[in-house]
């Protein structure tokens, strides 16, 4: 059994969901491993990871909208306001979704449903470069 | 170290929490492995996975009720309405809970607390067959 | 490849976020393993796990406050009230966050971002001893 470490960097341009499925799959195809478990961690607390539907982009719009309403960018609601009105809502949205995904790989393919994609969920308003740590353990 | 892949299918009959702990344990007992990590992924984005209390069924009622109020089935709230009033709320509830569980197995037993059970959380109104991909890595 | 099991007990004194990063790192340093995947499960359904910012304690205050408002301690909202007004909200908050974390270890270090810490999120009002099951698989 082998272990491989890798990092993928995603540039984000404001709030929203960014599909990184192809980044991960493209990297997997170049590795000398077929089956294993892939652990992806986002090394930030103001952006998160979700698996969501990749068919209708309206789903992504509605998701972003739902979380914006649930954790509004309103400094009156929070004590932590020094990093901008979007920062504390970003931490809350991260707590409500995921910092990490643990995925099953068989024959170099992600075991995902037909309509599932891997998304980076950016919660900050400005541009960021987000690091997704990949750790593969398998054969 | 070995790897074993398996799928469990759960038939759901509308919204609610379905305990699948025995399905997973029953399968584990038939495998020639004792210790390892079990990664369970649900291959859908309108149903999800949670670990919750298995003692009082009122907990399951209240959970379902809470998520229904948080993400109401009201087409006026969403752009994505083509798959029915329950579909976009289902995606939101999935984002708020989990697509996957990663569990510790010791001596063919799940390391769970006394009151913990594994639940499929169905968010759609109609019947569905849900696939839970199991990937076991261990000895 | 080896597997090691361990339990860390954390005493909590009411609701809030408890940083246990050093407990986990301290244990890792004593183990004869360098690289691997660490699966942490909390064996309870009224307390949960999150990775959050460890720089400004106001973030922890705002997080606790947000979840308290989202799932209020009001017996009129729930059927499950026999274990106290804080119990059903605790189950909901657990469903909204995580029962488990799956982490990447390289050279005995957790692959975490600069501002990330591991937190136990206690949702009950009284003192509790919480068990965090650690399962390490690696070399």
Tab-separated table of C-alpha atoms in Angstrom:
chain	number	residue	atom	x	y	z
A	1	UNK	CA	0.000	0.000	0.000
A	2	UNK	CA	1.282	3.433	-0.978
A	3	UNK	CA	0.655	6.982	0.092
A	4	UNK	CA	0.830	10.035	-2.145
A	5	UNK	CA	0.520	13.681	-1.148
A	6	UNK	CA	-0.521	16.426	-3.512
A	7	UNK	CA	-1.844	19.967	-3.444
A	8	UNK	CA	-4.257	21.574	-5.872
A	9	UNK	CA	-4.584	25.348	-5.930
A	10	UNK	CA	-7.859	26.921	-7.004
A	11	UNK	CA	-8.161	30.632	-7.724
A	12	UNK	CA	-11.544	31.985	-6.710
A	13	UNK	CA	-13.108	35.266	-7.794
A	14	UNK	CA	-15.662	35.977	-5.119
A	15	UNK	CA	-18.449	33.960	-3.552
A	16	UNK	CA	-19.805	30.890	-5.248
A	17	UNK	CA	-19.230	27.235	-6.015
A	18	UNK	CA	-16.244	26.158	-8.127
A	19	UNK	CA	-16.236	22.660	-9.630
A	20	UNK	CA	-12.790	21.062	-9.140
A	21	UNK	CA	-13.730	17.466	-10.058
A	22	UNK	CA	-11.586	17.486	-13.202
A	23	UNK	CA	-8.557	18.818	-11.319
A	24	UNK	CA	-8.688	15.866	-8.937
A	25	UNK	CA	-9.475	13.292	-11.631
A	26	UNK	CA	-6.728	14.608	-13.906
A	27	UNK	CA	-4.181	14.213	-11.130
A	28	UNK	CA	-5.443	10.732	-10.198
A	29	UNK	CA	-4.949	9.515	-13.783
A	30	UNK	CA	-1.236	10.341	-13.677
A	31	UNK	CA	-0.630	8.325	-10.500
A	32	UNK	CA	0.488	4.678	-10.346
A	33	UNK	CA	-2.383	3.654	-8.131
A	34	UNK	CA	-5.748	2.156	-8.944
A	35	UNK	CA	-7.775	1.714	-5.781
A	36	UNK	CA	-7.734	3.628	-2.549
A	37	UNK	CA	-9.146	6.290	-0.314
A	38	UNK	CA	-8.597	9.944	-1.114
A	39	UNK	CA	-8.778	12.501	1.669
A	40	UNK	CA	-9.128	16.115	0.545
A	41	UNK	CA	-8.725	18.903	3.106
A	42	UNK	CA	-9.177	22.596	2.425
A	43	UNK	CA	-6.543	24.468	4.416
A	44	UNK	CA	-8.776	27.483	5.129
A	45	UNK	CA	-11.704	28.329	7.396
A	46	UNK	CA	-13.521	30.806	5.164
A	47	UNK	CA	-14.101	28.480	2.212
A	48	UNK	CA	-15.365	24.917	2.268
A	49	UNK	CA	-16.046	21.746	0.272
A	50	UNK	CA	-19.313	20.185	-0.850
A	51	UNK	CA	-20.453	17.425	-3.171
A	52	UNK	CA	-23.401	18.733	-5.157
A	53	UNK	CA	-25.436	18.374	-8.308
A	54	UNK	CA	-23.497	19.299	-11.453
A	55	UNK	CA	-26.424	19.289	-13.904
A	56	UNK	CA	-28.364	22.536	-13.358
A	57	UNK	CA	-26.384	25.637	-12.452
A	58	UNK	CA	-29.503	27.050	-10.773
A	59	UNK	CA	-28.798	24.623	-7.931
A	60	UNK	CA	-25.477	26.371	-7.295
A	61	UNK	CA	-27.196	29.771	-7.380
A	62	UNK	CA	-29.843	28.661	-4.888
A	63	UNK	CA	-27.264	27.104	-2.576
A	64	UNK	CA	-25.204	30.286	-2.443
A	65	UNK	CA	-28.363	32.314	-1.896
A	66	UNK	CA	-29.607	30.057	0.909
A	67	UNK	CA	-26.345	30.295	2.867
A	68	UNK	CA	-26.180	34.074	2.344
A	69	UNK	CA	-29.610	34.463	3.926
A	70	UNK	CA	-28.839	32.037	6.747
A	71	UNK	CA	-25.618	33.810	7.746
A	72	UNK	CA	-26.058	37.412	6.558
A	73	UNK	CA	-23.146	39.783	5.963
A	74	UNK	CA	-24.270	42.177	8.690
A	75	UNK	CA	-21.634	43.399	11.149
A	76	UNK	CA	-24.323	44.035	13.772
A	77	UNK	CA	-24.760	40.293	14.184
A	78	UNK	CA	-21.153	39.473	15.057
A	79	UNK	CA	-18.292	40.409	17.375
A	80	UNK	CA	-15.649	39.270	14.873
A	81	UNK	CA	-15.814	42.111	12.322
A	82	UNK	CA	-12.175	43.157	11.913
A	83	UNK	CA	-11.623	41.100	8.749
A	84	UNK	CA	-14.666	42.462	6.914
A	85	UNK	CA	-18.400	41.882	6.856
A	86	UNK	CA	-17.964	38.649	4.852
A	87	UNK	CA	-15.482	36.928	7.192
A	88	UNK	CA	-17.630	35.764	10.106
A	89	UNK	CA	-20.412	34.562	7.777
A	90	UNK	CA	-17.655	32.677	5.906
A	91	UNK	CA	-16.609	30.840	9.094
A	92	UNK	CA	-20.242	29.959	9.834
A	93	UNK	CA	-20.875	28.662	6.303
A	94	UNK	CA	-17.704	26.581	6.581
A	95	UNK	CA	-18.924	25.075	9.880
A	96	UNK	CA	-22.264	24.253	8.213
A	97	UNK	CA	-20.651	22.506	5.241
A	98	UNK	CA	-17.288	20.632	5.141
A	99	UNK	CA	-13.577	21.257	5.526
A	100	UNK	CA	-12.883	17.879	4.014
A	101	UNK	CA	-14.066	15.100	1.736
A	102	UNK	CA	-13.076	11.455	1.961
A	103	UNK	CA	-13.626	9.681	-1.327
A	104	UNK	CA	-13.464	6.181	-2.691
A	105	UNK	CA	-11.340	5.487	-5.773
A	106	UNK	CA	-11.765	2.328	-7.852
A	107	UNK	CA	-9.852	1.829	-11.118
A	108	UNK	CA	-8.647	5.437	-10.949
A	109	UNK	CA	-12.269	6.635	-10.945
A	110	UNK	CA	-14.001	8.500	-8.166
A	111	UNK	CA	-16.998	6.586	-6.851
A	112	UNK	CA	-19.482	9.393	-7.407
A	113	UNK	CA	-23.094	9.393	-8.491
A	114	UNK	CA	-24.021	10.420	-12.037
A	115	UNK	CA	-24.948	13.949	-11.009
A	116	UNK	CA	-22.326	14.529	-8.332
A	117	UNK	CA	-19.443	16.974	-8.635
A	118	UNK	CA	-16.791	18.169	-6.187
A	119	UNK	CA	-17.121	21.855	-5.342
A	120	UNK	CA	-15.042	24.419	-3.574
A	121	UNK	CA	-17.498	26.776	-1.878
A	122	UNK	CA	-15.889	30.216	-1.656
A	123	UNK	CA	-17.449	32.408	1.043
A	124	UNK	CA	-15.259	35.524	0.764
A	125	UNK	CA	-15.983	38.465	-1.542
A	126	UNK	CA	-12.476	39.064	-2.874
A	127	UNK	CA	-10.151	36.857	-4.932
A	128	UNK	CA	-8.360	34.075	-3.102
A	129	UNK	CA	-6.032	31.206	-3.896
A	130	UNK	CA	-7.303	28.147	-2.022
A	131	UNK	CA	-5.162	25.099	-1.282
A	132	UNK	CA	-6.773	21.671	-1.390
A	133	UNK	CA	-4.512	19.093	0.258
A	134	UNK	CA	-4.885	15.645	-1.338
A	135	UNK	CA	-3.746	12.507	0.484
A	136	UNK	CA	-4.155	9.195	-1.297
A	137	UNK	CA	-3.708	5.856	0.403
A	138	UNK	CA	-4.079	2.722	-1.698
A	139	UNK	CA	-2.591	0.312	-4.228
B	1	UNK	CA	-3.687	-4.510	3.965
B	2	UNK	CA	-6.782	-5.233	1.851
B	3	UNK	CA	-9.480	-3.218	0.186
B	4	UNK	CA	-13.072	-4.301	-0.290
B	5	UNK	CA	-15.800	-2.516	-2.222
B	6	UNK	CA	-19.490	-3.012	-1.586
B	7	UNK	CA	-22.805	-1.327	-2.266
B	8	UNK	CA	-25.864	-1.304	-0.047
B	9	UNK	CA	-29.203	-0.281	-1.532
B	10	UNK	CA	-31.829	1.290	0.707
B	11	UNK	CA	-35.409	1.797	-0.430
B	12	UNK	CA	-36.909	4.952	1.004
B	13	UNK	CA	-40.586	5.851	1.173
B	14	UNK	CA	-40.578	9.606	1.504
B	15	UNK	CA	-38.805	12.034	3.768
B	16	UNK	CA	-37.286	10.876	7.019
B	17	UNK	CA	-34.357	9.095	8.651
B	18	UNK	CA	-33.695	5.421	7.877
B	19	UNK	CA	-31.395	3.469	10.192
B	20	UNK	CA	-28.975	1.357	8.124
B	21	UNK	CA	-26.542	0.415	10.927
B	22	UNK	CA	-27.494	-3.276	10.785
B	23	UNK	CA	-27.038	-3.412	7.007
B	24	UNK	CA	-23.462	-2.216	7.356
B	25	UNK	CA	-22.673	-4.355	10.416
B	26	UNK	CA	-24.184	-7.453	8.821
B	27	UNK	CA	-21.965	-7.035	5.785
B	28	UNK	CA	-18.862	-6.354	7.901
B	29	UNK	CA	-19.340	-9.642	9.778
B	30	UNK	CA	-19.111	-11.645	6.556
B	31	UNK	CA	-15.769	-10.081	5.531
B	32	UNK	CA	-12.305	-11.459	6.297
B	33	UNK	CA	-11.116	-8.280	7.859
B	34	UNK	CA	-11.017	-7.199	11.482
B	35	UNK	CA	-9.682	-3.668	11.723
B	36	UNK	CA	-9.833	-0.815	9.283
B	37	UNK	CA	-11.416	2.354	8.073
B	38	UNK	CA	-14.772	2.260	6.345
B	39	UNK	CA	-15.721	5.058	3.982
B	40	UNK	CA	-19.412	5.267	3.113
B	41	UNK	CA	-20.536	7.585	0.310
B	42	UNK	CA	-24.095	8.211	-0.735
B	43	UNK	CA	-24.165	8.531	-4.522
B	44	UNK	CA	-26.962	11.131	-4.579
B	45	UNK	CA	-27.344	14.833	-3.827
B	46	UNK	CA	-30.921	14.844	-2.565
B	47	UNK	CA	-30.427	12.431	0.340
B	48	UNK	CA	-27.651	12.432	2.916
B	49	UNK	CA	-26.021	10.610	5.824
B	50	UNK	CA	-25.986	11.420	9.533
B	51	UNK	CA	-24.956	9.729	12.771
B	52	UNK	CA	-27.698	10.343	15.295
B	53	UNK	CA	-29.335	9.120	18.478
B	54	UNK	CA	-31.107	5.778	18.064
B	55	UNK	CA	-32.921	5.734	21.430
B	56	UNK	CA	-35.907	8.094	21.120
B	57	UNK	CA	-37.672	8.281	17.755
B	58	UNK	CA	-38.864	11.789	18.675
B	59	UNK	CA	-35.304	12.936	17.936
B	60	UNK	CA	-35.717	11.777	14.330
B	61	UNK	CA	-39.080	13.555	14.077
B	62	UNK	CA	-37.626	16.799	15.412
B	63	UNK	CA	-34.608	16.596	13.114
B	64	UNK	CA	-36.777	16.162	10.035
B	65	UNK	CA	-39.015	18.991	11.199
B	66	UNK	CA	-36.092	21.336	11.864
B	67	UNK	CA	-34.618	20.869	8.393
B	68	UNK	CA	-38.039	21.262	6.757
B	69	UNK	CA	-38.478	24.645	8.419
B	70	UNK	CA	-34.917	25.732	7.635
B	71	UNK	CA	-35.208	24.915	3.914
B	72	UNK	CA	-38.944	25.128	3.140
B	73	UNK	CA	-40.549	23.443	0.138
B	74	UNK	CA	-41.611	26.748	-1.412
B	75	UNK	CA	-40.904	27.260	-5.108
B	76	UNK	CA	-40.889	31.032	-4.606
B	77	UNK	CA	-37.606	30.730	-2.743
B	78	UNK	CA	-35.631	28.997	-5.486
B	79	UNK	CA	-34.686	29.209	-9.171
B	80	UNK	CA	-34.226	25.422	-9.446
B	81	UNK	CA	-37.856	24.258	-9.422
B	82	UNK	CA	-38.076	21.946	-12.461
B	83	UNK	CA	-37.645	18.759	-10.418
B	84	UNK	CA	-40.380	19.566	-7.915
B	85	UNK	CA	-40.801	21.684	-4.806
B	86	UNK	CA	-38.845	19.146	-2.693
B	87	UNK	CA	-35.706	18.985	-4.874
B	88	UNK	CA	-33.889	22.241	-4.098
B	89	UNK	CA	-34.592	21.908	-0.347
B	90	UNK	CA	-33.178	18.373	-0.659
B	91	UNK	CA	-29.897	19.698	-2.106
B	92	UNK	CA	-29.684	22.295	0.680
B	93	UNK	CA	-30.324	19.716	3.418
B	94	UNK	CA	-27.658	17.500	1.871
B	95	UNK	CA	-25.157	20.385	1.934
B	96	UNK	CA	-26.013	20.997	5.613
B	97	UNK	CA	-25.499	17.355	6.607
B	98	UNK	CA	-23.135	14.789	4.999
B	99	UNK	CA	-22.598	12.953	1.731
B	100	UNK	CA	-20.226	10.598	3.484
B	101	UNK	CA	-19.188	8.962	6.731
B	102	UNK	CA	-15.729	7.686	7.567
B	103	UNK	CA	-15.851	5.134	10.351
B	104	UNK	CA	-13.446	3.194	12.482
B	105	UNK	CA	-13.758	-0.606	12.649
B	106	UNK	CA	-12.106	-2.637	15.417
B	107	UNK	CA	-12.715	-6.380	15.730
B	108	UNK	CA	-15.448	-6.167	13.080
B	109	UNK	CA	-17.341	-3.669	15.230
B	110	UNK	CA	-18.079	-0.069	14.373
B	111	UNK	CA	-16.547	2.321	16.899
B	112	UNK	CA	-19.805	4.080	17.737
B	113	UNK	CA	-21.154	5.478	20.964
B	114	UNK	CA	-23.892	3.608	22.842
B	115	UNK	CA	-26.672	5.755	21.418
B	116	UNK	CA	-25.294	6.295	17.938
B	117	UNK	CA	-26.850	4.886	14.787
B	118	UNK	CA	-26.110	5.374	11.083
B	119	UNK	CA	-28.949	7.058	9.220
B	120	UNK	CA	-29.831	7.711	5.635
B	121	UNK	CA	-31.658	11.045	5.591
B	122	UNK	CA	-34.119	11.013	2.695
B	123	UNK	CA	-35.118	14.517	1.588
B	124	UNK	CA	-37.395	13.689	-1.379
B	125	UNK	CA	-41.140	13.074	-1.087
B	126	UNK	CA	-41.432	10.048	-3.371
B	127	UNK	CA	-39.928	6.553	-3.142
B	128	UNK	CA	-36.278	6.188	-4.064
B	129	UNK	CA	-33.618	3.509	-4.096
B	130	UNK	CA	-30.454	4.983	-2.618
B	131	UNK	CA	-27.001	3.523	-3.157
B	132	UNK	CA	-24.486	3.639	-0.324
B	133	UNK	CA	-20.998	2.891	-1.596
B	134	UNK	CA	-18.853	1.116	1.025
B	135	UNK	CA	-15.067	1.060	0.770
B	136	UNK	CA	-13.176	-0.799	3.459
B	137	UNK	CA	-9.422	-0.568	3.866
B	138	UNK	CA	-7.784	-2.652	6.557
B	139	UNK	CA	-6.525	-6.041	7.752
C	1	UNK	CA	1.086	-0.263	6.946
C	2	UNK	CA	0.006	-0.134	10.593
C	3	UNK	CA	-3.154	0.728	12.469
C	4	UNK	CA	-3.290	2.319	15.895
C	5	UNK	CA	-6.362	2.967	18.033
C	6	UNK	CA	-6.511	5.590	20.748
C	7	UNK	CA	-9.069	7.510	22.776
C	8	UNK	CA	-8.799	11.069	24.018
C	9	UNK	CA	-11.152	12.243	26.744
C	10	UNK	CA	-12.095	15.910	26.934
C	11	UNK	CA	-13.911	17.368	29.929
C	12	UNK	CA	-16.319	20.093	28.919
C	13	UNK	CA	-17.903	22.682	31.187
C	14	UNK	CA	-20.954	23.802	29.294
C	15	UNK	CA	-21.558	24.996	25.763
C	16	UNK	CA	-18.714	26.240	23.637
C	17	UNK	CA	-15.751	25.268	21.501
C	18	UNK	CA	-12.793	23.432	23.050
C	19	UNK	CA	-9.513	23.311	21.122
C	20	UNK	CA	-8.064	19.772	21.266
C	21	UNK	CA	-5.401	20.166	18.548
C	22	UNK	CA	-2.530	19.785	21.037
C	23	UNK	CA	-4.049	16.616	22.548
C	24	UNK	CA	-4.049	14.964	19.136
C	25	UNK	CA	-0.633	16.296	18.090
C	26	UNK	CA	0.929	15.297	21.420
C	27	UNK	CA	-0.306	11.740	20.996
C	28	UNK	CA	0.840	11.588	17.356
C	29	UNK	CA	4.385	12.539	18.347
C	30	UNK	CA	4.699	9.493	20.625
C	31	UNK	CA	3.679	7.051	17.874
C	32	UNK	CA	6.050	5.162	15.562
C	33	UNK	CA	4.321	6.360	12.449
C	34	UNK	CA	5.090	9.259	10.159
C	35	UNK	CA	2.503	9.437	7.412
C	36	UNK	CA	-1.087	8.346	7.337
C	37	UNK	CA	-4.740	9.157	7.637
C	38	UNK	CA	-6.249	9.893	11.018
C	39	UNK	CA	-9.961	9.348	11.548
C	40	UNK	CA	-11.424	11.012	14.642
C	41	UNK	CA	-14.968	10.129	15.720
C	42	UNK	CA	-16.838	11.682	18.616
C	43	UNK	CA	-18.862	8.940	20.284
C	44	UNK	CA	-21.773	11.213	21.215
C	45	UNK	CA	-24.703	12.865	19.419
C	46	UNK	CA	-24.987	16.032	21.531
C	47	UNK	CA	-21.478	17.350	20.907
C	48	UNK	CA	-19.618	17.597	17.607
C	49	UNK	CA	-16.336	18.362	15.859
C	50	UNK	CA	-15.313	21.324	13.708
C	51	UNK	CA	-12.145	22.736	12.199
C	52	UNK	CA	-12.171	26.465	12.778
C	53	UNK	CA	-10.062	29.585	13.063
C	54	UNK	CA	-7.821	29.593	16.118
C	55	UNK	CA	-6.666	33.228	15.924
C	56	UNK	CA	-9.531	35.392	17.233
C	57	UNK	CA	-11.662	34.003	20.072
C	58	UNK	CA	-14.534	36.229	18.896
C	59	UNK	CA	-14.998	33.743	16.048
C	60	UNK	CA	-15.757	31.010	18.591
C	61	UNK	CA	-18.193	33.291	20.418
C	62	UNK	CA	-20.017	34.150	17.197
C	63	UNK	CA	-20.173	30.518	16.107
C	64	UNK	CA	-21.741	29.424	19.393
C	65	UNK	CA	-24.159	32.341	19.216
C	66	UNK	CA	-25.164	31.592	15.627
C	67	UNK	CA	-26.000	27.965	16.368
C	68	UNK	CA	-27.905	28.926	19.526
C	69	UNK	CA	-30.147	31.220	17.501
C	70	UNK	CA	-30.588	28.697	14.689
C	71	UNK	CA	-31.662	25.876	17.033
C	72	UNK	CA	-33.090	27.644	20.109
C	73	UNK	CA	-33.418	25.970	23.522
C	74	UNK	CA	-37.194	26.222	23.509
C	75	UNK	CA	-39.174	23.116	24.478
C	76	UNK	CA	-42.175	24.361	22.482
C	77	UNK	CA	-40.268	23.684	19.267
C	78	UNK	CA	-39.568	19.992	19.888
C	79	UNK	CA	-41.199	16.688	20.827
C	80	UNK	CA	-37.994	15.314	22.352
C	81	UNK	CA	-37.855	17.292	25.613
C	82	UNK	CA	-37.326	14.600	28.278
C	83	UNK	CA	-33.558	15.133	28.464
C	84	UNK	CA	-33.737	18.893	28.963
C	85	UNK	CA	-34.236	21.969	26.830
C	86	UNK	CA	-30.635	21.786	25.555
C	87	UNK	CA	-30.744	18.176	24.289
C	88	UNK	CA	-32.730	18.391	21.054
C	89	UNK	CA	-30.907	21.588	19.968
C	90	UNK	CA	-27.689	19.657	20.701
C	91	UNK	CA	-28.689	16.866	18.296
C	92	UNK	CA	-29.572	19.423	15.623
C	93	UNK	CA	-26.282	21.298	16.022
C	94	UNK	CA	-24.447	17.987	15.763
C	95	UNK	CA	-26.280	17.154	12.522
C	96	UNK	CA	-25.328	20.596	11.155
C	97	UNK	CA	-21.631	20.190	11.976
C	98	UNK	CA	-19.603	16.927	12.138
C	99	UNK	CA	-19.388	13.708	14.121
C	100	UNK	CA	-16.005	13.036	12.601
C	101	UNK	CA	-12.874	14.462	11.051
C	102	UNK	CA	-10.563	12.664	8.650
C	103	UNK	CA	-7.137	14.238	8.614
C	104	UNK	CA	-3.921	13.923	6.690
C	105	UNK	CA	-0.664	13.360	8.606
C	106	UNK	CA	2.732	13.951	7.014
C	107	UNK	CA	5.941	13.708	9.058
C	108	UNK	CA	3.885	13.429	12.255
C	109	UNK	CA	2.282	16.795	11.501
C	110	UNK	CA	-1.366	17.432	10.787
C	111	UNK	CA	-1.892	18.957	7.351
C	112	UNK	CA	-3.773	21.997	8.594
C	113	UNK	CA	-3.822	25.590	7.449
C	114	UNK	CA	-2.029	28.264	9.470
C	115	UNK	CA	-5.202	29.384	11.229
C	116	UNK	CA	-6.922	26.048	11.595
C	117	UNK	CA	-7.522	24.290	14.897
C	118	UNK	CA	-9.464	21.158	15.864
C	119	UNK	CA	-12.443	21.902	18.090
C	120	UNK	CA	-14.860	19.893	20.150
C	121	UNK	CA	-18.172	21.762	20.007
C	122	UNK	CA	-20.069	21.070	23.231
C	123	UNK	CA	-23.809	21.663	22.881
C	124	UNK	CA	-24.999	20.643	26.375
C	125	UNK	CA	-25.241	23.009	29.347
C	126	UNK	CA	-23.776	20.754	32.043
C	127	UNK	CA	-20.316	19.205	32.416
C	128	UNK	CA	-19.557	16.181	30.257
C	129	UNK	CA	-16.621	13.897	29.523
C	130	UNK	CA	-16.450	13.411	25.761
C	131	UNK	CA	-14.625	10.540	24.092
C	132	UNK	CA	-12.811	11.175	20.817
C	133	UNK	CA	-11.944	7.882	19.137
C	134	UNK	CA	-8.698	8.130	17.124
C	135	UNK	CA	-7.879	5.605	14.418
C	136	UNK	CA	-4.592	6.011	12.597
C	137	UNK	CA	-3.706	4.065	9.474
C	138	UNK	CA	-0.287	4.614	7.951
C	139	UNK	CA	3.466	3.964	8.007
